[in-house]
Coordinates of C-alpha atoms in Angstrom, one line a residue:
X1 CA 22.3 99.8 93.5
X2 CA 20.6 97.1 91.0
X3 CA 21.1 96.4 88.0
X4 CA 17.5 96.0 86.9
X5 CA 16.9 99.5 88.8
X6 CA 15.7 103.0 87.1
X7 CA 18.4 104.9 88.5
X8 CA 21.0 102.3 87.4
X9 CA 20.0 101.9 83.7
X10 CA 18.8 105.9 83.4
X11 CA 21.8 107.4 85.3
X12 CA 24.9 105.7 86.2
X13 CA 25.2 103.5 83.3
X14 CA 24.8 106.0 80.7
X15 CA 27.5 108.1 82.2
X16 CA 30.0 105.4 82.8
X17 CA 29.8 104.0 79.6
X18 CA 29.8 107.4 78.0
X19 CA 32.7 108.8 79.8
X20 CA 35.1 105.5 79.8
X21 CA 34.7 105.4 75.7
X22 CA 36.6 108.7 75.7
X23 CA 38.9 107.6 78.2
X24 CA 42.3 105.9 77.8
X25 CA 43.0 102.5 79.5
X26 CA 45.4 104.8 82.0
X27 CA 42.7 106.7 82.8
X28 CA 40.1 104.2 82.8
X29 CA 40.9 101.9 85.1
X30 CA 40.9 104.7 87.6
X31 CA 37.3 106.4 86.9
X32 CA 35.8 102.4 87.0
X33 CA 37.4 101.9 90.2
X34 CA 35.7 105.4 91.2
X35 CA 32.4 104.6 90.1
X36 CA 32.7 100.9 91.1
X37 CA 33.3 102.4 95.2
X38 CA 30.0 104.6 94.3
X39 CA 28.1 101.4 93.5
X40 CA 28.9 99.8 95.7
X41 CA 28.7 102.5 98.9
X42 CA 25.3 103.3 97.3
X43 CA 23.9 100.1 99.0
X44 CA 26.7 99.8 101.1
X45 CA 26.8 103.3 103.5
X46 CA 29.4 101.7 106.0
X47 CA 30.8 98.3 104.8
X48 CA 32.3 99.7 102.3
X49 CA 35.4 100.3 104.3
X50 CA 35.6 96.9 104.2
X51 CA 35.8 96.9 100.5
X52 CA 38.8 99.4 100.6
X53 CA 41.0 97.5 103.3
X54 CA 40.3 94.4 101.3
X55 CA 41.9 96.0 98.3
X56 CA 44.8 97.8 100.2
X57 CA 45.2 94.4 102.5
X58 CA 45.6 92.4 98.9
X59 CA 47.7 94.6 97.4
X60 CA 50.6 95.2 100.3
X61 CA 50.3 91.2 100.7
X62 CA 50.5 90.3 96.8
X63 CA 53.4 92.1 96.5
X64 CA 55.0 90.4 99.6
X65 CA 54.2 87.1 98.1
X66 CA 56.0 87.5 95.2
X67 CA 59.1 88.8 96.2
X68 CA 59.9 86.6 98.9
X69 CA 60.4 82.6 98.5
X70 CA 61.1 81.2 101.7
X71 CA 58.0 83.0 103.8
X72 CA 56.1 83.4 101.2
X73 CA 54.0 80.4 102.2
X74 CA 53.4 82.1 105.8
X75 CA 52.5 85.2 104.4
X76 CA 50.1 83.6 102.1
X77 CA 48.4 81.9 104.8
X78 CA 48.5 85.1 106.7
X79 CA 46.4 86.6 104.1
X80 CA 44.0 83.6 103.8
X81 CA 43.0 84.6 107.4
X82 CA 42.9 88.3 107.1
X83 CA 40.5 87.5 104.0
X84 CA 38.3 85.0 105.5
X85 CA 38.1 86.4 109.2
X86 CA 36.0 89.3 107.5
X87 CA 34.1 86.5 105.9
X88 CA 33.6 84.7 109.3
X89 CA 33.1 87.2 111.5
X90 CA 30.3 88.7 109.0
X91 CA 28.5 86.0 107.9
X92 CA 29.1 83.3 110.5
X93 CA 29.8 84.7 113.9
X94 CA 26.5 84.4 115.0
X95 CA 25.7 80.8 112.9
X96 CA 28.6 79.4 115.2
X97 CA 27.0 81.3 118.5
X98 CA 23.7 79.9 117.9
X99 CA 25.2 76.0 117.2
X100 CA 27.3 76.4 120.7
X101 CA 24.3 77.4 122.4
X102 CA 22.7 74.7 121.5
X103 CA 25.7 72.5 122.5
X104 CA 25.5 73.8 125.7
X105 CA 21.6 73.1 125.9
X106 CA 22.1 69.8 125.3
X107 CA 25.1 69.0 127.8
X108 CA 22.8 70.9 129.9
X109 CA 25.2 73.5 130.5
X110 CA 24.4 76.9 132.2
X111 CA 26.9 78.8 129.7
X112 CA 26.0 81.1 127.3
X113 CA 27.2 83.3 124.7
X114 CA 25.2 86.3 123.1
X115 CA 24.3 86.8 119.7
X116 CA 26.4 89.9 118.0
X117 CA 23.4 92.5 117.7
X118 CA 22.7 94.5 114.7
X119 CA 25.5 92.3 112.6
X120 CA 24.5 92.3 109.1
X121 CA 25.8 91.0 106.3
X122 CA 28.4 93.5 103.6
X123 CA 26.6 92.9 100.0
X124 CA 29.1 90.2 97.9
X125 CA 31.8 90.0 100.8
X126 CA 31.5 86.3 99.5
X127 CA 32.3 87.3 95.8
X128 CA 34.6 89.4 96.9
X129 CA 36.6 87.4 99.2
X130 CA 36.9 84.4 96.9
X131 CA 38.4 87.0 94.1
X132 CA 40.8 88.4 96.9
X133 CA 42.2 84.7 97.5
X134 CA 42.4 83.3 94.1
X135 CA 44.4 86.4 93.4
X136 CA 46.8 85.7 96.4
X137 CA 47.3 82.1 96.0
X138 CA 47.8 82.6 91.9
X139 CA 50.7 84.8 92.9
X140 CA 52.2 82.2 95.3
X141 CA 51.7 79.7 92.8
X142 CA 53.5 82.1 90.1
X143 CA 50.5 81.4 88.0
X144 CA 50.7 85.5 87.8
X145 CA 52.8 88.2 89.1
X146 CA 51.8 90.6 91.3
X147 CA 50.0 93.8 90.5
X148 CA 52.6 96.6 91.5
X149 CA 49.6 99.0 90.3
X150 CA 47.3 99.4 93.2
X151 CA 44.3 100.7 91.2
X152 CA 44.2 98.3 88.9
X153 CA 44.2 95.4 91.6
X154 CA 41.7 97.5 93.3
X155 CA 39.5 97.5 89.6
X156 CA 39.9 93.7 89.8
X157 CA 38.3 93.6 92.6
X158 CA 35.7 96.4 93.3
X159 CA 34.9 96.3 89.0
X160 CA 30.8 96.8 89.4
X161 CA 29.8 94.8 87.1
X162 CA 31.1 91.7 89.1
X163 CA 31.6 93.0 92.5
X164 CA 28.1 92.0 94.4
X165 CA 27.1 88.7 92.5
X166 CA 29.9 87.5 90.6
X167 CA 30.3 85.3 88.5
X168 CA 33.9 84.9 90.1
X169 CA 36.3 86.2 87.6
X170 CA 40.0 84.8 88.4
X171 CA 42.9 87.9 88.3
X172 CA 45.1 86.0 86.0
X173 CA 42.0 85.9 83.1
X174 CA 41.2 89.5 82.8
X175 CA 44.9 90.0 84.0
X176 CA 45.9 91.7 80.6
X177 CA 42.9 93.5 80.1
X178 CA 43.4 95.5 82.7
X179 CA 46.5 97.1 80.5
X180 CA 45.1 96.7 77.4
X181 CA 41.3 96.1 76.1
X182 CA 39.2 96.5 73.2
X183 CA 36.4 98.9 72.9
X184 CA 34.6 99.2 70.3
X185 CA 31.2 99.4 68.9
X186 CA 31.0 95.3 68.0
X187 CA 32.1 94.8 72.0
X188 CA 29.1 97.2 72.8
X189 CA 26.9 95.8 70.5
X190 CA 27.0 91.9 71.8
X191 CA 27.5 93.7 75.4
X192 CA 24.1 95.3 75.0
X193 CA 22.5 92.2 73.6
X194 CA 23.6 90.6 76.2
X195 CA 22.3 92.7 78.9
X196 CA 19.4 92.8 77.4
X197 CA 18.8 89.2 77.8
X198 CA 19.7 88.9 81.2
X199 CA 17.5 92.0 82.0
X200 CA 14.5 90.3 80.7
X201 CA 15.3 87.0 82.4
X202 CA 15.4 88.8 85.7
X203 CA 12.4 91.1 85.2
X204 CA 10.1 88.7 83.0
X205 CA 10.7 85.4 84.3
X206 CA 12.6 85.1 87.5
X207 CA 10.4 87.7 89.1
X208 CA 6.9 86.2 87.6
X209 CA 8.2 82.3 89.1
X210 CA 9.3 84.4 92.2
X211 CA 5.8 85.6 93.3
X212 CA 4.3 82.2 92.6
X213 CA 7.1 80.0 95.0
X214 CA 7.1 83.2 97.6
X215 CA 2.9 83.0 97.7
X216 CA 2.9 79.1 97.5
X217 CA 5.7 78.4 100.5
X218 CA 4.0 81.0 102.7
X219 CA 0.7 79.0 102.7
X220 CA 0.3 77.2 106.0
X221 CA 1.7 73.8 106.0
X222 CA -1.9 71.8 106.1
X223 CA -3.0 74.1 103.0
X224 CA -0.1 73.0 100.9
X225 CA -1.0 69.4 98.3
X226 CA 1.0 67.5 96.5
X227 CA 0.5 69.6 93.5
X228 CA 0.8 72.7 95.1
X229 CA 4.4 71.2 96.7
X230 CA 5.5 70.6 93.3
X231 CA 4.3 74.0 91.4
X232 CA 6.0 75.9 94.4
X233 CA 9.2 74.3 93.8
X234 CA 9.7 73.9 90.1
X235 CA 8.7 77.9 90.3
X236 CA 11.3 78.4 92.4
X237 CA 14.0 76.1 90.6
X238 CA 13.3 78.4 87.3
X239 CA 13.4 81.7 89.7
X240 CA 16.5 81.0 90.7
X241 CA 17.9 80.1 87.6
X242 CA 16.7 83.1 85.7
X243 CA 17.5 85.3 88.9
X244 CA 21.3 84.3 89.3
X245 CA 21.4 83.2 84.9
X246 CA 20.5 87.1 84.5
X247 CA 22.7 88.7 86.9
X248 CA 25.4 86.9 84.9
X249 CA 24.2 87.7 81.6
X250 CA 24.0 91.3 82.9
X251 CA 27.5 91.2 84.6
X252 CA 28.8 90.0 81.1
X253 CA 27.3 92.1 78.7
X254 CA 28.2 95.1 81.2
X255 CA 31.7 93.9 81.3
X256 CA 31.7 93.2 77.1
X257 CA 30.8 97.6 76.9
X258 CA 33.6 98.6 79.5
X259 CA 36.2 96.1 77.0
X260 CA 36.2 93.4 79.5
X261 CA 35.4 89.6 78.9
X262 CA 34.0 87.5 81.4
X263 CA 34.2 83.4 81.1
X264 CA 30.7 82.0 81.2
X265 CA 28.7 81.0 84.1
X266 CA 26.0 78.9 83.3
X267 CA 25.5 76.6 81.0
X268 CA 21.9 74.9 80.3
X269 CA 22.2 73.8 83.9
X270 CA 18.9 71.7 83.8
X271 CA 19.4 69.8 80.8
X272 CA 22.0 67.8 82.5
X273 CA 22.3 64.1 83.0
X274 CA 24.0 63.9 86.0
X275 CA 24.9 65.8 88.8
X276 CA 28.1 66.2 88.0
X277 CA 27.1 67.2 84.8
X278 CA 25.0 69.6 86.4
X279 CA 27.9 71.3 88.6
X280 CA 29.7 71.5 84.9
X281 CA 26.9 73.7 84.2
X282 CA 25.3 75.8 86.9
X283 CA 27.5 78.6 88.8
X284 CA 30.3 77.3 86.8
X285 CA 33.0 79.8 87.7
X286 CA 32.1 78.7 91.6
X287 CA 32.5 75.3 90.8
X288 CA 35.4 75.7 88.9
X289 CA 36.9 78.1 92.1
X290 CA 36.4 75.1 94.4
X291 CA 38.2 73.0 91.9
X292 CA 41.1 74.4 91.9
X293 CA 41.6 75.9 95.6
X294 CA 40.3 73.1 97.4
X295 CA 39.5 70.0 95.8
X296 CA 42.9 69.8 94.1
X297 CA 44.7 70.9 97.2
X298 CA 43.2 68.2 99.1
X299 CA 44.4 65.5 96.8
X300 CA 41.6 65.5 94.2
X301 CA 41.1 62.3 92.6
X302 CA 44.9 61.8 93.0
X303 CA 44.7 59.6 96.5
X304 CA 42.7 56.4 97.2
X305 CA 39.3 56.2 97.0
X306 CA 38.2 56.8 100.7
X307 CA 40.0 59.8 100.6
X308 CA 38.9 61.3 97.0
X309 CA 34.6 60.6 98.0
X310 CA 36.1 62.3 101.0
X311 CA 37.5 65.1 99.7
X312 CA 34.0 65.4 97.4
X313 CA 31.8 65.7 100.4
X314 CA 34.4 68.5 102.1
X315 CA 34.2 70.7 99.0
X316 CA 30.5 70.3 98.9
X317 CA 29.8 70.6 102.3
X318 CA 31.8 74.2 102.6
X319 CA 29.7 74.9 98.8
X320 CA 27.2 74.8 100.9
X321 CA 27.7 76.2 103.8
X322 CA 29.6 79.5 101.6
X323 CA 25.9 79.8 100.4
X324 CA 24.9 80.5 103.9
X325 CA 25.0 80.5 108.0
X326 CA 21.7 77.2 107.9
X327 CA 22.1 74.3 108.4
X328 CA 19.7 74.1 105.2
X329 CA 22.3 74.9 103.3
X330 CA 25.0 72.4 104.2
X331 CA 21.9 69.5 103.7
X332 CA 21.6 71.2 99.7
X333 CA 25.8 71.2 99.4
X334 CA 26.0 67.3 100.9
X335 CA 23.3 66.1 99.1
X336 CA 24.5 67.2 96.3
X337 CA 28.3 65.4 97.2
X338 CA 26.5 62.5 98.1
X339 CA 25.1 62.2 95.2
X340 CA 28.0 62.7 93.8
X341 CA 29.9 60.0 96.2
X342 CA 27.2 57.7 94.5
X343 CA 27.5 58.6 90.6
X344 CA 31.2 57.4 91.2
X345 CA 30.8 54.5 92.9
X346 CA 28.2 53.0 90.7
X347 CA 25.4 54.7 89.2
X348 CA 27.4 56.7 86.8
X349 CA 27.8 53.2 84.9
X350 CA 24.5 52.9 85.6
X351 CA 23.6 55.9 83.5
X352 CA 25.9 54.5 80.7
X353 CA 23.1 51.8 80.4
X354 CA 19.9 53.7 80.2
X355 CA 18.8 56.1 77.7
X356 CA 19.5 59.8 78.0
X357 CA 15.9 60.6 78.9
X358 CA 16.0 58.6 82.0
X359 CA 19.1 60.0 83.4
X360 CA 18.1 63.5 82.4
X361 CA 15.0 62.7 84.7
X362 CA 16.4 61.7 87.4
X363 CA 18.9 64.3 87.5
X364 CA 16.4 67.2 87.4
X365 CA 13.9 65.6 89.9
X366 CA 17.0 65.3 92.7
X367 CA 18.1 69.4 91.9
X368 CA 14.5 70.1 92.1
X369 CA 13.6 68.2 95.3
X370 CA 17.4 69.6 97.0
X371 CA 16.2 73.3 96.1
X372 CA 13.8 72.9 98.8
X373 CA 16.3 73.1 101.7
X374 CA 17.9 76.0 99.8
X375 CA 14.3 77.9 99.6
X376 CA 12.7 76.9 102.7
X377 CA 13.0 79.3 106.3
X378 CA 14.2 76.2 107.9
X379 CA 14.9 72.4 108.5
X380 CA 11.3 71.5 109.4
X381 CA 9.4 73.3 106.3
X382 CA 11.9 71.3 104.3
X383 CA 11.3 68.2 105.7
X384 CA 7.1 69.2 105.7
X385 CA 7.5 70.6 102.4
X386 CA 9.2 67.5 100.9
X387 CA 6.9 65.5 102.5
X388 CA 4.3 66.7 100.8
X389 CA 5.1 66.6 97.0
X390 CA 5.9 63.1 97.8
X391 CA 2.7 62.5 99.7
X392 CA 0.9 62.7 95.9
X393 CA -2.3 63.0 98.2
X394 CA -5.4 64.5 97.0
X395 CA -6.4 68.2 96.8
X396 CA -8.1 70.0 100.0
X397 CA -10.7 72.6 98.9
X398 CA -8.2 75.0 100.4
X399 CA -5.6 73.8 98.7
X400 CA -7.8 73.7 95.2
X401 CA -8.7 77.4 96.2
X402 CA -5.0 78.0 95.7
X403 CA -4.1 76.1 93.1
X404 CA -7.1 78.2 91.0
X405 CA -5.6 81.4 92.3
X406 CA -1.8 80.9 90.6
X407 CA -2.7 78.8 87.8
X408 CA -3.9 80.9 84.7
X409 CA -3.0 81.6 81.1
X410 CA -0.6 84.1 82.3
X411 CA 1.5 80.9 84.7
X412 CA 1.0 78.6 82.0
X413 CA 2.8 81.3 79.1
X414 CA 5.7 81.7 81.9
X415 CA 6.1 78.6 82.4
X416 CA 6.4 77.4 79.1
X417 CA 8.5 80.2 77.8
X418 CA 10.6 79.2 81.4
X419 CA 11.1 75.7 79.7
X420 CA 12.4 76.8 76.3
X421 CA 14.9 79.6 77.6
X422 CA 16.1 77.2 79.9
X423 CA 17.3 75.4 77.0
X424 CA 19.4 75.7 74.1
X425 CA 16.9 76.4 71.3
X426 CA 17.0 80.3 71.8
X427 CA 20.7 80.4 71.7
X428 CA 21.0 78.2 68.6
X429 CA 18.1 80.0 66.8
X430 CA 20.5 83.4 68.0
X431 CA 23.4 82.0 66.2
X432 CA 21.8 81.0 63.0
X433 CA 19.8 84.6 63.4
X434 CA 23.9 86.2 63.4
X435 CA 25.0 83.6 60.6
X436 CA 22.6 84.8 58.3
X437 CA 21.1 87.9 56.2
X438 CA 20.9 91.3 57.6
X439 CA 17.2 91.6 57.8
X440 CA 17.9 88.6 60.3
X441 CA 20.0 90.6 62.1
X442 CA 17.4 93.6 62.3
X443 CA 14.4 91.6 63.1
X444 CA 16.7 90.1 66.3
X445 CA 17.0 93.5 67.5
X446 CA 13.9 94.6 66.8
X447 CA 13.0 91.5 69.0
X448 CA 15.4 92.4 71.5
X449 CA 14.5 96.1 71.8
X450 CA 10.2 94.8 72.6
X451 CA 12.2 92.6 75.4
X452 CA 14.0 95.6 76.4
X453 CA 10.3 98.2 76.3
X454 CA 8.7 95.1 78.1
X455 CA 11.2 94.8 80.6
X456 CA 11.2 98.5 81.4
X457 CA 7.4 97.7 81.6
X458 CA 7.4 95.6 84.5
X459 CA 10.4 97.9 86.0
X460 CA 8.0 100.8 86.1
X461 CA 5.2 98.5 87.9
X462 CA 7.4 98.2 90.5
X463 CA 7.6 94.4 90.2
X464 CA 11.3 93.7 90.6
X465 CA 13.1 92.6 93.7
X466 CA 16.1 91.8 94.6
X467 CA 18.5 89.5 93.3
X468 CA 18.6 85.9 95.0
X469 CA 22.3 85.8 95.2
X470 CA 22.5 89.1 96.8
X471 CA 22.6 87.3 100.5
X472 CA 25.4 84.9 99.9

């Protein structure tokens, strides 16, 4: 079930919200953990047995954890294998088939091994997973006790709003709220608003740069110019932004109505000046995740130098590869730790030096250029398709024949409106709008509701796909 679907905002999200703001917390927490299954079995027929051994798996082992001392390390790492062999098995069996194969080729080996057939892959079993273990290792860490209550563990997990797409919410932050949380008609208010937003980003932007990258990287490699290269890929940098941006904002403002908060998880991500800056800003709570259950782990930046750029390009290279079973998408994760490798050894004095501007350049050229390993089918289009926008060649007639096709008044108002809401102005303006007289106030809603009637618009043309982040 999507978010940004008719039965989702016309049926099951009227009812939950209208039944949980007569319930108790007691009560509550059971009925979202019922509806949450529903959600999630909606699109999830038979994986979501998974979803309920995860849960039952988690709990039995949390509570193991805690009460032991001396094991407690073995059963921790007992339940860092349960959790990630569903993880493995689902998403990489067939990844790590294909690469032995190909081993084998090579060595010139008659040995084989069969792909898994009809293996696809459970909706946010990476979401999921990653709540599952911070959960576990926070409880071995005594950063929280255990949950003795299994539905409330199992609302922590399986909680709708989160449960597909993140953002990756940590047990020990919304710990409390699963006892105790506010709801009241201010929550619902900023909840909505927030929805709203993210609704709009999805429907109105993400989806109108989505059908421009889709039409440009399915043109046949000789069609494709310079300036096609580019438009496809800065399309597809603001899809994706406003794709996995509005799931979040959705997720939040959905999370705000039921009485939860949820910690950001984006932050202006291309307005940064670096690429570490950037990773500060964009999927934050993934980032953050990796942080703290691997990059610290390993040593951090706590051990000499070989070994902290070391432990950089490990963390990258499994962000990657957590994104997906391609080889694409461990080039994306390691170029972005190279990079990284690099601001630390010298160009992040470098950027010290040189105005803002230049740095902020730079840094959204290299996210731009890496997205095209993340969007392409494979290793070859990326390597073509960079090779093109660097090629700075001159238009085909074929190619001019598609650039006259996308480019109109209609590209040219999304694009520009892609620029400003991928900046702070409209959040500013939103706070002075909050700060100030009440006719402000209702003019901002008035604004928000034409979003809203706009957005249910393009719903009802049928225009909105899937969410990008859906796969991973």
């Amino acid at each position: 079930m999507l978010f940004s679907s008719p039965l989702f905002l016309f049926i099951f999200l009227p009812i939950v919200l209208w039944v949980n703001n007569y319930l108790p917390t007691k009560y509550s927490n059971l009925f979202l953990l019922v509806v949450s299954l529903l959600f999630y079995a909606w699109g999830e027929r038979v994986y979501y047995v998974i979803m309920i051994l995860s849960v039952l798996i988690n709990y039995f082992l949390g509570l193991e954890i805690g009460k032991r001392d001396e094991e407690s390390k073995w059963i921790l790492g007992f339940g860092v294998v349960i959790n990630l062999s569903f993880l493995m098995y689902f998403k990489y069996a067939n990844f790590l088939i294909e690469n032995l194969n190909l081993i084998f080729g090579l060595v010139k080996s008659d040995f084989h091994f069969s792909l898994i057939q009809n293996l696809s892959l459970p909706i946010g079993i990476s979401f999921f997973t990653f709540h599952s273990l911070s959960y576990l290792i926070d409880v071995y860490r005594k950063n929280t006790a255990p949950q003795r209550n299994l539905i409330d563990l199992g609302l922590y997990i399986a909680l709708f709003p989160q449960l597909i797409a993140g953002p990756i919410v940590r047990y020990h932050s919304i710990a409390a709220q699963l006892k105790d949380r506010i709801k009241d008609a201010n929550n619902f208010t900023v909840g909505t608003e927030r929805f709203v937003i993210g609704l709009a980003k999805k429907l109105i932007l993400a989806n109108s740069f989505a059908y421009v990258a889709d039409y440009i990287f399915d043109i046949p490699n000789d069609q494709v110019s310079s300036s096609l290269a580019w438009i496809g890929i800065i399309a597809y940098s603001f899809q994706i932004y406003f794709d996995f941006s509005g799931y979040s904002d959705m997720a939040i403002g959905l999370a705000r109505m039921l009485g939860f908060r949820f910690l950001e998880n984006f932050n202006y991500p291309y307005i940064a000046t670096s690429i570490k800056e950037f990773w500060r800003r964009w999927h934050i709570s993934l980032s953050s995740w990796f942080r703290d259950y691997l990059y610290i782990p390993l040593g951090g930046s706590k051990v000499s130098s070989s070994r902290h750029y070391g432990n950089i390009l490990i963390v990258f290279f499994v962000t990657g590869l957590w994104h997906g079973a391609s080889w694409n998408f461990v080039i994306w994760g390691l170029v972005h730790g190279i990079l990284l490798v690099f601001e630390g050894l010298f160009l992040g004095k470098i950027f010290l030096q040189i105005p803002t501007i230049v740095s902020r350049i730079y840094t959204l050229i290299v996210v731009v250029t890496a997205w095209v390993f993340f969007r392409a089918e494979d290793l070859p289009q990326s390597i073509s398709f960079i090779k093109k926008m660097y090629s700075f060649g001159a238009d085909s007639s074929a190619s001019r024949s598609h650039l006259s096709y996308i480019i109109g008044s209609e590209f040219i108002l999304i694009l520009v409106l892609g620029v400003i809401f991928s900046t702070p102005v409209i959040s500013r303006l939103s706070e002075k709008i909050h700060a100030g007289a009440m006719w402000h106030k209702v003019a901002y809603h008035t604004a928000l509701l034409c979003l809203f009637l706009v957005s249910l618009t393009d719903l009802a043309a049928g225009t909105y796909n899937p969410f990008i982040y859906f796969r991973f």
